[in-house]
Coordinates of C-alpha atoms and ligand atoms in Angstrom, one line a residue:
Chain A
X227 CA 20.9 39.8 28.9
X228 CA 24.5 37.3 29.2
X229 CA 24.8 34.5 30.4
X230 CA 28.0 34.1 33.6
X231 CA 30.7 33.0 30.8
X232 CA 32.2 36.7 29.9
X233 CA 36.0 37.4 31.3
X234 CA 36.1 41.2 31.3
X235 CA 38.9 43.2 33.6
X236 CA 37.4 44.4 36.4
X237 CA 39.6 48.5 35.4
X238 CA 39.1 51.7 37.2
X239 CA 36.7 54.6 36.9
X240 CA 37.9 57.0 33.7
X241 CA 39.8 59.9 35.0
X242 CA 38.0 62.9 36.0
X243 CA 37.4 64.8 32.6
X244 CA 37.9 68.2 32.3
X245 CA 35.3 70.4 34.7
X246 CA 34.4 67.7 37.2
X247 CA 32.2 68.8 39.4
X248 CA 33.5 70.2 42.9
X249 CA 34.8 67.1 46.0
X250 CA 31.5 65.9 48.1
X251 CA 29.3 66.0 45.6
X252 CA 28.3 63.8 42.6
X253 CA 28.1 64.3 39.0
X254 CA 25.4 66.5 39.1
X255 CA 27.5 68.8 41.6
X256 CA 25.0 68.0 44.2
X257 CA 26.4 67.4 47.7
X258 CA 24.4 64.5 49.7
X259 CA 22.8 66.8 51.8
X260 CA 21.1 67.9 48.9
X261 CA 19.1 64.4 48.7
X262 CA 18.3 65.0 52.3
X263 CA 14.8 65.8 53.6
X264 CA 13.0 66.6 57.1
X265 CA 13.8 65.1 60.5
X266 CA 12.2 61.9 60.4
X267 CA 9.3 61.7 63.1
X268 CA 9.4 57.6 62.9
X269 CA 10.2 55.7 66.5
X270 CA 14.3 55.5 66.5
X271 CA 15.8 52.4 65.1
X272 CA 12.0 51.5 62.9
X273 CA 13.5 49.7 59.9
X274 CA 11.1 52.0 57.8
X275 CA 14.5 55.2 58.9
X276 CA 17.3 52.8 56.9
X277 CA 15.3 52.6 54.1
X278 CA 15.4 56.4 53.7
X279 CA 18.6 56.2 54.5
X280 CA 19.8 54.2 51.3
X281 CA 17.0 56.0 48.7
X282 CA 18.6 59.5 49.8
X283 CA 22.6 57.3 49.2
X284 CA 21.5 55.8 46.0
X285 CA 20.0 59.1 44.9
X286 CA 23.3 60.9 45.3
X287 CA 25.5 57.9 43.9
X288 CA 22.3 58.2 41.2
X289 CA 22.9 61.7 40.8
X290 CA 19.1 62.2 40.7
X291 CA 18.3 65.8 39.3
X292 CA 15.3 66.4 42.2
X293 CA 13.5 67.9 40.0
X294 CA 13.0 65.2 38.1
X295 CA 12.0 63.2 41.0
X296 CA 8.4 62.8 41.9
X297 CA 7.4 61.1 45.7
X298 CA 5.2 59.5 45.9
X299 CA 3.5 57.3 48.8
X300 CA 0.1 56.7 50.2
X301 CA -0.9 56.1 54.9
X302 CA 1.0 54.5 56.6
X303 CA 4.9 54.7 59.3
X304 CA 5.8 53.7 55.5
X305 CA 4.1 56.3 53.4
X306 CA 5.2 59.4 55.7
X307 CA 9.3 58.7 54.7
X308 CA 9.1 60.1 51.5
X309 CA 9.1 63.6 53.6
X310 CA 12.2 63.0 55.0
X311 CA 14.5 62.4 51.5
X312 CA 14.8 64.5 48.9
X313 CA 12.9 68.0 49.8
X314 CA 14.3 69.6 46.9
X315 CA 11.9 67.1 45.1
X316 CA 7.8 67.4 44.7
X317 CA 5.9 64.9 46.5
X318 CA 2.3 63.4 46.2
X319 CA 0.6 62.1 49.5
X320 CA -2.1 60.0 48.4
X321 CA -5.7 58.2 49.9
X322 CA -4.4 55.0 52.1
X323 CA -3.7 52.3 49.1
X324 CA -4.3 54.8 46.0
X325 CA -0.8 56.1 44.9
X326 CA -1.5 53.8 41.7
X327 CA -2.5 55.9 40.6
X328 CA -1.2 59.2 41.4
X329 CA 1.5 57.7 40.1
X330 CA -0.5 56.7 36.3
X331 CA -1.5 60.4 36.7
X332 CA 1.7 62.0 37.2
X333 CA 3.2 59.5 34.6
X334 CA 1.0 60.0 32.2
X335 CA 0.9 64.1 32.2
X336 CA 5.1 64.7 32.4
X337 CA 7.0 61.5 31.2
X338 CA 10.3 62.7 32.4
X339 CA 10.3 62.5 36.0
X340 CA 11.6 59.6 37.6
X341 CA 8.9 58.3 40.5
X342 CA 9.3 57.3 43.5
X343 CA 6.5 55.3 45.0
X344 CA 6.7 54.2 48.8
X345 CA 4.1 52.3 50.4
X346 CA 3.6 49.7 53.2
X347 CA 2.6 45.9 53.5
X348 CA -1.0 47.3 54.5
X349 CA -0.4 49.8 51.9
X350 CA 0.0 47.9 49.3
X351 CA -1.3 43.7 50.5
X352 CA -4.5 45.2 52.1
X353 CA -6.1 48.3 51.0
X354 CA -4.5 49.2 48.3
X355 CA -4.1 45.2 46.8
X356 CA -6.4 46.2 43.7
X357 CA -4.4 48.6 42.8
X358 CA -0.9 47.5 43.0
X359 CA -2.4 45.1 40.7
X360 CA -3.2 47.3 38.0
X361 CA -0.5 49.2 38.9
X362 CA 1.9 46.6 38.0
X363 CA -0.2 45.5 34.8
X364 CA -0.3 48.5 32.9
X365 CA 3.6 48.7 33.9
X366 CA 3.3 52.6 34.5
X367 CA 7.7 53.3 34.9
X368 CA 7.7 54.0 39.6
X369 CA 10.2 52.7 42.1
X370 CA 7.4 50.8 43.8
X371 CA 9.9 50.3 47.5
X372 CA 7.2 48.8 49.5
X373 CA 8.6 49.2 53.4
X374 CA 6.7 45.3 54.7
X375 CA 6.5 45.2 58.7
X376 CA 3.7 42.7 58.6
X377 CA 1.7 44.9 60.4
X378 CA -0.9 48.5 60.1
X379 CA 2.1 50.2 62.1
X380 CA 0.7 53.6 61.7
X381 CA -2.3 52.1 63.3
X382 CA -0.7 50.2 66.8
X383 CA 0.8 47.1 65.1
X384 CA -3.1 45.2 64.0
X385 CA -1.9 41.8 61.3
X386 CA -1.0 42.4 57.7
X387 CA -2.3 40.9 54.2
X388 CA 1.6 39.7 54.5
X389 CA 3.0 38.3 57.9
X390 CA 2.8 34.8 58.1
X391 CA 1.1 31.5 59.4
X392 CA 2.1 31.6 62.6
X393 CA 3.7 34.9 63.2
X394 CA 2.3 36.5 65.9
X395 CA 1.0 39.9 67.6
X396 CA 2.9 41.6 70.3
X397 CA 0.1 40.2 72.7
X398 CA 0.9 36.3 71.6
X399 CA -2.1 35.8 69.0
X400 CA -1.0 34.2 66.1
X401 CA -1.9 35.5 62.9
X402 CA -3.4 32.0 60.6
X403 CA -4.1 33.6 57.4
X404 CA -2.5 33.0 54.5
X405 CA -0.2 35.6 53.8
X406 CA 0.3 37.8 50.4
X407 CA 3.1 37.6 48.6
X408 CA 4.2 41.0 46.7
X409 CA 7.1 39.4 44.7
X410 CA 5.3 36.4 43.8
X411 CA 2.4 38.1 43.0
X412 CA 4.4 41.3 41.0
X413 CA 5.9 37.8 39.6
X414 CA 2.6 36.0 38.3
X415 CA 1.1 39.9 36.9
X416 CA 4.4 40.2 34.6
X417 CA 6.3 42.8 36.3
X418 CA 9.9 43.0 34.7
X419 CA 12.0 44.0 37.8
X420 CA 10.9 42.3 40.9
X421 CA 13.2 43.0 44.5
X422 CA 13.8 41.7 47.5
X423 CA 15.8 42.6 50.1
X424 CA 16.1 44.0 54.3
X425 CA 15.9 47.5 55.6
X426 CA 18.7 45.9 57.1
X427 CA 20.9 45.3 54.4
X428 CA 22.6 49.1 52.4
X429 CA 25.1 46.5 50.7
X430 CA 21.8 44.6 48.6
X431 CA 20.1 47.9 49.0
X432 CA 21.4 50.3 47.4
X433 CA 22.1 48.8 44.1
X434 CA 19.4 47.2 44.1
X435 CA 17.4 51.2 44.4
X436 CA 20.1 52.1 41.4
X437 CA 19.4 49.2 39.3
X438 CA 15.3 50.1 39.4
X439 CA 16.1 53.9 39.3
X440 CA 17.4 52.6 35.9
X441 CA 13.8 50.7 34.7
X442 CA 11.7 51.8 32.7
X443 CA 8.8 49.9 33.6
X444 CA 7.1 48.7 37.0
X445 CA 9.6 48.0 39.8
X446 CA 8.9 46.2 43.1
X447 CA 10.7 46.1 45.6
X448 CA 9.2 44.6 48.7
X449 CA 12.2 45.7 52.0
X450 CA 11.0 44.0 55.1
X451 CA 11.2 46.7 57.4
X452 CA 10.8 45.7 61.3
X453 CA 8.8 47.6 63.1
X454 CA 9.8 48.0 66.1
X455 CA 7.9 48.2 68.4
X456 CA 5.1 46.6 67.3
X457 CA 7.1 43.6 65.7
X458 CA 10.3 42.9 66.9
X459 CA 9.9 40.1 69.9
X460 CA 10.1 36.8 69.7
X461 CA 7.2 34.4 67.6
X462 CA 6.2 37.8 65.1
X463 CA 8.5 36.5 61.7
X464 CA 10.0 40.3 60.5
X465 CA 12.4 41.6 63.9
X466 CA 14.9 41.9 63.5
X467 CA 16.4 38.9 65.0
X468 CA 14.3 36.6 62.9
X469 CA 15.5 38.3 59.3
X470 CA 19.1 38.4 60.2
X471 CA 18.9 34.6 60.9
X472 CA 16.2 32.9 57.8
X473 CA 17.7 35.9 55.6
X474 CA 19.3 33.6 52.2
X475 CA 20.1 36.2 49.8
X476 CA 20.6 34.7 46.4
X477 CA 23.7 36.3 45.3
X478 CA 26.3 39.7 46.0
X479 CA 24.8 42.8 43.7
X480 CA 26.5 45.0 42.1
X481 CA 24.9 48.0 39.4
X482 CA 27.9 49.8 37.4
X483 CA 25.1 52.6 35.4
X484 CA 26.2 53.6 31.7
X485 CA 28.5 56.6 32.4
X486 CA 30.7 55.3 34.7
X487 CA 33.4 53.5 32.8
X488 CA 33.9 50.2 34.6
X489 CA 33.8 46.4 33.5
X490 CA 33.7 43.9 36.0
X491 CA 36.1 41.2 36.4
X492 CA 34.7 38.1 37.5
X493 CA 35.7 33.7 37.1
X494 CA 33.9 32.0 34.1
X495 CA 30.2 31.2 35.7
X496 CA 30.6 32.5 39.4
X497 CA 28.6 35.4 37.7
X498 CA 24.9 36.4 35.9
X499 CA 24.9 40.2 34.5
X500 CA 22.6 41.8 34.2
X501 CA 22.2 45.0 31.4
X502 CA 19.3 47.7 31.3
X503 CA 18.2 49.2 27.9
X504 CA 20.0 52.7 28.9
X505 CA 23.5 50.4 29.3
X506 CA 23.8 50.1 32.6
X507 CA 24.8 46.9 34.1
X508 CA 24.0 44.2 36.7
X509 CA 26.1 41.9 38.0
X510 CA 24.8 39.2 40.5
X511 CA 27.8 37.3 42.1
X512 CA 26.4 34.0 42.4
X513 CA 26.5 32.3 45.9
X514 CA 25.1 29.0 46.8
X515 CA 23.9 28.3 43.9
X516 CA 24.2 29.6 39.8
X517 CA 20.7 31.9 40.4
X518 CA 18.9 32.6 36.5
X519 CA 16.9 36.0 37.4
X520 CA 15.3 36.6 33.6
X521 CA 12.7 33.2 34.5
X522 CA 9.8 34.1 36.1
X523 CA 10.0 30.1 36.8
X524 CA 12.7 29.5 38.2
X525 CA 11.5 33.2 40.5
X526 CA 8.5 32.1 41.6
X527 CA 10.0 28.2 42.2
X528 CA 12.0 30.4 44.6
X529 CA 10.1 32.2 46.4
X530 CA 7.3 28.8 47.3
X531 CA 11.4 26.8 48.6
X532 CA 12.1 29.6 50.8
X533 CA 8.0 30.2 52.2
X534 CA 8.9 25.9 53.2
X535 CA 11.7 26.6 54.2
X536 CA 10.8 29.0 56.1
X537 CA 14.3 31.2 54.4
X538 CA 13.6 34.8 54.2
X539 CA 14.4 35.5 50.0
X540 CA 16.8 38.7 48.8
X541 CA 18.1 39.4 45.9
X542 CA 16.6 40.4 42.1
X543 CA 14.3 37.9 41.4
X544 CA 13.1 38.5 38.2
X545 CA 14.7 40.9 35.6
X546 CA 13.0 41.5 32.9
X547 CA 14.7 44.7 31.1
X548 CA 13.1 45.0 27.9
X549 CA 9.1 45.1 28.6
X550 CA 7.0 46.8 26.1
X551 CA 6.9 50.5 28.0
X552 CA 4.3 52.4 29.4
X553 CA 4.5 55.2 27.5
X554 CA 5.1 53.2 24.2
X555 CA 1.6 51.9 25.3
X556 CA -0.2 54.6 26.0
X557 CA 2.0 56.5 22.3
X558 CA 2.3 59.4 24.7
X559 CA 4.9 61.8 22.6
X560 CA 8.7 62.4 24.4
X561 CA 7.5 66.1 25.7
X562 CA 5.4 65.6 28.7
X563 CA 1.6 66.4 27.8
X564 CA 1.3 69.2 31.3
X565 CA 4.0 71.6 29.2
X566 CA 2.2 71.9 26.5
X567 CA 0.9 75.6 25.4
X568 CA -2.6 75.1 25.5
X569 CA -2.5 75.3 20.8
X570 CA -1.0 72.3 20.7
X571 CA -4.0 71.2 22.6
X572 CA -7.4 71.7 22.0
X573 CA -8.2 70.4 19.3
X574 CA -10.2 72.8 16.6
X575 CA -14.3 73.3 16.4
X576 CA -14.0 70.1 13.7
X577 CA -12.3 68.1 16.1
X578 CA -15.7 68.1 18.4
X579 CA -18.0 68.5 15.3
X580 CA -16.7 65.5 13.5
X581 CA -17.1 63.6 17.2
X582 CA -21.2 64.3 17.2
X583 CA -21.3 63.7 13.7
X584 CA -20.2 60.1 14.6
X585 CA -22.2 59.8 17.7
X586 CA -25.4 60.8 15.7
X587 CA -24.9 58.7 12.8
X588 CA -23.1 55.7 14.8
X589 CA -21.0 55.9 12.0
X590 CA -17.0 55.6 13.0
X591 CA -14.9 54.2 15.8
X592 CA -15.3 54.9 19.2
X593 CA -12.3 54.2 21.1
X594 CA -11.6 50.8 21.9
X595 CA -12.1 50.2 26.6
X596 CA -8.9 49.4 28.2
X597 CA -9.4 47.4 31.1
Chain B
X59 CA -13.0 70.0 41.9
X60 CA -15.0 66.6 42.4
X61 CA -17.2 65.9 39.3
X62 CA -20.9 63.6 40.6
X63 CA -22.7 61.4 38.3
X64 CA -25.7 59.3 38.8
X65 CA -26.2 55.8 38.2
X66 CA -29.0 57.0 36.0
X67 CA -26.5 59.0 34.0
X68 CA -23.8 56.3 34.0
X69 CA -25.6 53.0 32.7
X70 CA -28.3 53.7 30.5
X71 CA -28.0 55.4 27.0
X72 CA -29.0 59.3 27.0
X73 CA -30.2 61.4 24.3
X74 CA -28.8 65.1 24.0
X75 CA -28.4 68.0 22.0
X76 CA -24.4 68.4 20.7
X77 CA -22.6 69.2 22.8
X78 CA -21.1 73.5 21.6
X79 CA -17.6 74.3 21.0
X80 CA -16.2 75.7 24.1
X81 CA -15.3 79.2 23.7
X82 CA -12.3 78.8 26.1
X83 CA -9.7 77.1 26.5
X84 CA -8.2 75.2 30.4
X85 CA -8.0 78.0 32.6
X86 CA -4.8 76.1 35.5
X87 CA -5.5 78.9 38.1
X88 CA -2.4 80.4 39.8
X89 CA -0.3 78.4 38.1
X90 CA 3.9 80.0 38.4
X91 CA 6.3 78.7 36.2
X92 CA 9.6 79.0 36.5
X93 CA 10.0 82.3 35.2
X94 CA 7.7 83.7 37.5
X95 CA 10.0 81.9 40.6
X96 CA 12.7 82.8 40.1
X97 CA 11.8 87.2 40.3
X98 CA 10.3 85.7 43.6
X99 CA 12.5 86.2 46.7
X100 CA 10.4 82.7 47.7
X101 CA 6.9 80.5 47.2
X102 CA 5.4 79.2 50.1
X103 CA 2.2 76.5 48.7
X104 CA -0.8 77.3 51.5
X105 CA 0.9 80.5 51.5
X106 CA -3.3 82.8 50.5
X107 CA -0.7 85.9 49.4
X108 CA -4.0 87.5 48.2
X109 CA -7.1 86.7 50.6
X110 CA -9.1 84.4 48.1
X111 CA -8.0 81.0 50.2
X112 CA -6.4 79.8 46.9
X113 CA -2.9 80.4 47.1
X114 CA -0.7 79.7 43.7
X115 CA 1.1 76.1 43.2
X116 CA 3.4 74.7 41.1
X117 CA 4.2 72.2 38.2
X118 CA 5.6 68.7 39.2
X119 CA 8.7 68.9 37.1
X120 CA 9.8 73.7 38.1
X121 CA 12.9 73.3 37.9
X122 CA 13.2 76.1 41.2
X123 CA 14.1 74.4 43.9
X124 CA 11.7 76.8 45.3
X125 CA 8.5 75.5 43.1
X126 CA 8.9 72.1 44.9
X127 CA 6.4 70.7 47.9
X128 CA 5.3 67.8 49.4
X129 CA 1.1 67.5 49.2
X130 CA -0.3 65.7 52.2
X131 CA -3.6 65.4 54.5
X132 CA -4.5 68.2 56.1
X133 CA -1.6 68.8 58.6
X134 CA 0.9 70.7 57.2
X135 CA 1.5 74.6 57.8
X136 CA 1.8 78.1 55.0
X137 CA 4.7 76.6 53.6
X138 CA 3.5 72.6 53.0
X139 CA 6.6 71.4 55.8
X140 CA 4.6 68.7 58.9
X141 CA 2.8 70.5 62.1
X142 CA 1.2 69.0 64.6
X143 CA 0.7 72.4 65.3
X144 CA -2.9 73.1 66.5
X145 CA -2.4 77.2 65.2
X146 CA -1.2 76.0 62.3
X147 CA -4.5 73.9 61.8
X148 CA -6.5 76.3 62.7
X149 CA -5.4 78.8 59.7
X150 CA -5.2 75.9 56.7
X151 CA -8.6 75.5 58.3
X152 CA -9.8 79.0 58.5
X153 CA -7.6 79.0 54.5
X154 CA -9.9 76.6 53.4
X155 CA -13.1 77.6 54.6
X156 CA -12.4 81.0 52.5
X157 CA -11.1 79.3 50.2
X158 CA -14.7 77.9 49.8
X159 CA -16.8 81.2 50.1
X160 CA -14.7 81.9 47.0
X161 CA -16.0 79.6 44.9
X162 CA -19.3 80.1 45.2
X163 CA -18.7 82.7 42.7
X164 CA -16.4 80.3 40.3
X165 CA -18.0 77.2 41.0
X166 CA -21.1 76.5 37.1
X167 CA -23.9 79.3 38.1
X168 CA -27.6 77.9 39.0
X169 CA -29.9 78.4 35.9
X170 CA -33.1 79.3 36.5
X171 CA -36.1 79.7 35.3
X172 CA -38.6 82.2 36.3
X173 CA -41.7 83.9 36.0
X174 CA -43.1 85.5 39.7
X175 CA -44.8 81.8 40.9
X176 CA -45.2 81.3 44.2
X177 CA -43.8 77.5 44.4
X178 CA -40.0 76.9 43.3
X179 CA -39.0 74.1 42.2
X180 CA -34.7 72.7 42.8
X181 CA -33.6 69.4 41.1
X182 CA -30.0 68.7 40.4
X183 CA -28.7 65.4 38.4
X184 CA -30.9 63.1 35.7
X185 CA -33.1 64.9 37.4
X186 CA -33.7 67.6 35.1
X187 CA -35.5 66.0 32.8
X188 CA -38.5 64.5 34.8
X189 CA -39.3 68.0 36.1
X190 CA -39.5 69.7 32.7
X191 CA -42.1 66.8 31.7
X192 CA -43.4 67.1 35.4
X193 CA -43.4 71.4 35.2
X194 CA -45.9 70.4 32.2
X195 CA -48.3 68.4 33.5
X196 CA -48.8 70.3 36.3
X197 CA -49.6 73.1 34.3
X198 CA -52.3 70.8 32.1
X199 CA -53.0 69.0 34.7
X200 CA -53.8 70.7 37.9
X201 CA -53.2 74.5 36.8
X202 CA -50.2 74.9 39.6
X203 CA -47.5 76.8 38.2
X204 CA -43.9 76.7 38.9
X205 CA -40.5 78.8 38.6
X206 CA -37.5 76.3 38.8
X207 CA -34.2 75.9 40.1
X208 CA -31.3 73.6 38.0
X209 CA -28.5 73.2 40.7
X210 CA -25.4 72.7 38.6
X211 CA -22.5 73.0 41.8
X212 CA -21.8 73.2 45.2
X213 CA -20.9 75.5 47.2
X214 CA -24.5 77.6 46.2
X215 CA -24.3 80.2 44.8
X216 CA -25.3 83.0 46.3
X217 CA -28.9 83.3 42.8
X218 CA -29.4 79.9 44.7
X219 CA -30.8 81.7 48.2
X220 CA -32.3 84.8 46.7
X221 CA -34.3 82.2 44.7
X222 CA -35.8 80.2 48.2
X223 CA -35.7 83.5 49.8
X224 CA -38.5 84.8 47.0
X225 CA -40.7 81.5 46.6
X226 CA -43.2 81.0 49.5
X227 CA -43.1 76.4 48.8
X228 CA -39.8 75.2 47.9
X229 CA -40.1 71.5 46.2
X230 CA -36.2 69.8 46.2
X231 CA -36.5 67.0 44.2
X232 CA -33.5 63.8 44.9
X233 CA -33.4 61.0 44.2
X234 CA -31.8 59.8 47.4
X235 CA -34.0 58.3 51.0
X236 CA -33.3 61.2 53.7
X237 CA -33.7 64.6 51.4
X238 CA -29.8 64.8 51.3
X239 CA -30.0 68.1 49.0
X240 CA -32.6 70.1 50.5
X241 CA -30.7 68.8 53.8
X242 CA -28.1 70.9 52.6
X243 CA -29.8 73.7 51.7
X244 CA -31.7 74.6 55.4
X245 CA -28.8 74.7 57.0
X246 CA -26.7 76.6 54.6
X247 CA -30.7 79.0 54.9
X248 CA -31.5 78.0 58.2
X249 CA -34.1 81.3 57.7
X250 CA -36.0 80.0 55.1
X251 CA -35.8 76.1 56.7
X252 CA -39.7 76.6 57.4
X253 CA -40.7 76.5 53.1
X254 CA -37.6 73.8 52.1
X255 CA -40.3 70.8 51.0
X256 CA -39.4 67.0 49.6
X257 CA -39.8 65.1 46.7
X258 CA -38.1 61.8 47.4
X259 CA -38.0 59.3 44.8
X260 CA -36.3 55.5 45.4
X261 CA -37.3 53.2 44.2
X262 CA -34.4 51.6 42.2
X263 CA -36.2 52.7 38.9
X264 CA -35.1 55.6 37.5
X265 CA -36.8 59.0 38.4
X266 CA -40.1 59.8 36.4
X267 CA -42.1 62.7 35.9
X268 CA -45.8 61.3 37.3
X269 CA -43.7 60.7 41.0
X270 CA -42.3 64.2 40.9
X271 CA -45.8 65.9 39.9
X272 CA -48.0 63.9 42.4
X273 CA -45.1 65.1 45.1
X274 CA -45.4 68.6 43.8
X275 CA -49.5 68.6 44.2
X276 CA -49.6 67.5 47.4
X277 CA -47.8 69.8 49.0
X278 CA -49.1 73.1 46.4
X279 CA -53.0 73.9 48.3
X280 CA -55.5 72.6 46.1
X281 CA -53.2 70.5 44.9
X282 CA -54.2 66.6 47.1
X283 CA -52.8 64.1 44.2
X284 CA -55.9 62.7 44.6
X285 CA -57.5 66.0 42.5
X286 CA -54.4 65.7 40.5
X287 CA -54.8 62.0 39.7
X288 CA -59.0 62.9 38.4
X289 CA -57.9 65.2 36.7
X290 CA -55.7 62.9 35.2
X291 CA -57.7 60.4 34.5
X292 CA -60.5 62.8 33.1
X293 CA -57.8 64.0 30.6
X294 CA -56.7 60.5 29.5
X295 CA -60.2 59.2 29.1
Ligands
TPP298 C1 -9.4 54.3 54.3 C2 -8.2 53.6 54.9 N1 -8.2 53.0 56.2 C3 -8.5 53.0 57.4 C4 -7.0 53.8 57.6 C5 -6.6 53.5 58.6 N2 -4.8 53.4 58.5 C6 -3.8 53.7 58.6 S1 -2.6 53.8 58.6 C7 -3.4 52.1 58.2 C8 -2.4 51.3 58.0 C9 -0.9 51.5 57.1 O1 -0.4 50.5 57.7 P1 1.4 49.8 56.9 O2 0.5 50.6 55.0 O3 1.8 48.0 56.4 O4 2.1 50.6 56.9 P2 3.2 51.1 58.4 O5 2.7 51.5 59.0 O6 3.1 49.9 58.9 O7 4.1 51.8 57.3 C10 -4.7 52.0 58.1 C11 -5.1 51.2 58.3 C12 -7.6 55.5 56.7 N3 -6.4 55.5 57.2 N4 -7.5 55.5 55.6
SF4_299 S1 5.6 52.2 64.8 FE1 6.4 51.1 64.1 S2 6.4 50.8 61.5 FE2 5.8 52.8 62.8 S3 7.2 53.7 62.8 FE3 7.1 53.1 64.9 S4 8.4 51.5 64.9 FE4 8.5 52.7 62.6
MG300 MG1 3.1 47.9 57.6

């Protein structure tokens, strides 16, 4: 992480080396179509479809290996979308609000997989709130995308727990319960990558996704994603018109991966740079004010100020790339547990006998339980 | 597979014999490796290729693109693709039924202690030790001899039906108000429904042998609870 004072020169991507992938392919030789999924069955114009497109583009640009990606979701229109991208990847549609448990298990079983989780505001903030909180505090490495429309789209438009006070349903009834802000909650729970974006802002969303792919812990992306069928009317604070009018980006974002030899040229004091553990960089070009994404207090203040001023603050709210990784905390070995041969995972009889002896005598240490 | 426990097992300290070392390692079942996939023209996650209702699967991380699939609810076809077609759905439901039938012979079998008596007991979970003690009490106090089947899993194995069929009176001991396991047995074996009786314990405390023995005695000829109680009191004196 460095401040806003370095002065480097923007270079060109290094000339392709001999044996480089053919044209119209990415760095691992796949075409964009290799990242497609089946055809969306969502309503035309639904914000979720735009987020699907951003995921496909970001995965293609990043050169993700499809077989090393696990797509996970819960229940909802949003949670249906993993079927619409990356059909060459593994996928699991969990019970409503329970994707974090599945994600934790997948990651423990195979730490070579990049987990892309797609959830909704209902799936995360209503029924799944407990699971969401514990995934964040464990720092399970998941790119956790909340496709936030303020309603339960799939069940015909009831308010979810992220609906703003005063926002109205299609029939006119207003919500008067306090909204849960998933970004504020994630920051409070120690999340090391928290961003908010808008499905209509591909320019902001794609680099945020790429940066999230490079993050080693839970990355929460709360993406406002209008529901054209139940929440796009006047009076809804998650309609296209309302979001466009109130969107207040913190910065312009550029992501430079470790494998691209690019330096970014910026005048002193205009840009902040965040270095990811793999050597990739996020460049945040200042807009109205110089926003420091490494300050948890500043991030929470920005969210509260925005709520007071009825603005939608978007961008990389908080980044702490060097948090202790889940794998290290669990002392996982490098090889994926799922691939270990039986001989390596079956302790000999002497080990069981020893455990039994300890239980009988009360001597020896029982492993400490985690909360 | 779902593993069930009950509150009594989960919240109290229990004594047991030391666990024996498992003779076999785990068996992950019908999992295809990358090498096996390479030899196949295609792979479909829910295609019942050999009639047991249990299709082959792959593990996440499998490299061969044929081996990836999307796990979702019941609205899918054999290739794990989303579907709303009634025929696909019905085929899938029928396949699950075949899987359930196959599972009867794969799940842990019941433990049967049988000596040709007319009364048979069925229990499961933490009712077990109360039943063992109750059988001794019934024999000592009222001269009632019983056979016993300890259920270990659903779906019911063939041995469960055979046990029910061989006994004039079957007492199902369980810890809920509604006699849920007895109902399942009656649904499964309607021809034997009349011989299935419930002995229920649901007062919020762990089950005890006395309430089991009283319940069984009440359902046995000549074993009215008052009689059992008189014998018991005489023994105690
Ligand atoms: C356990 C359970 N409870 C309730 C439901 C009904 N249900 C289906 S989707 C949904 C809400 C989804 O809302 P959200 O996550 O915001 O997704 P959206 O459809 O808005 O994208 C609910 C309540 C369910 N499927 N399962
Ligand atoms: S109901 Fe709303 S959230 Fe669901 S697909 Fe339609 S527009 Fe999208
Ligand atoms: Mg929603």
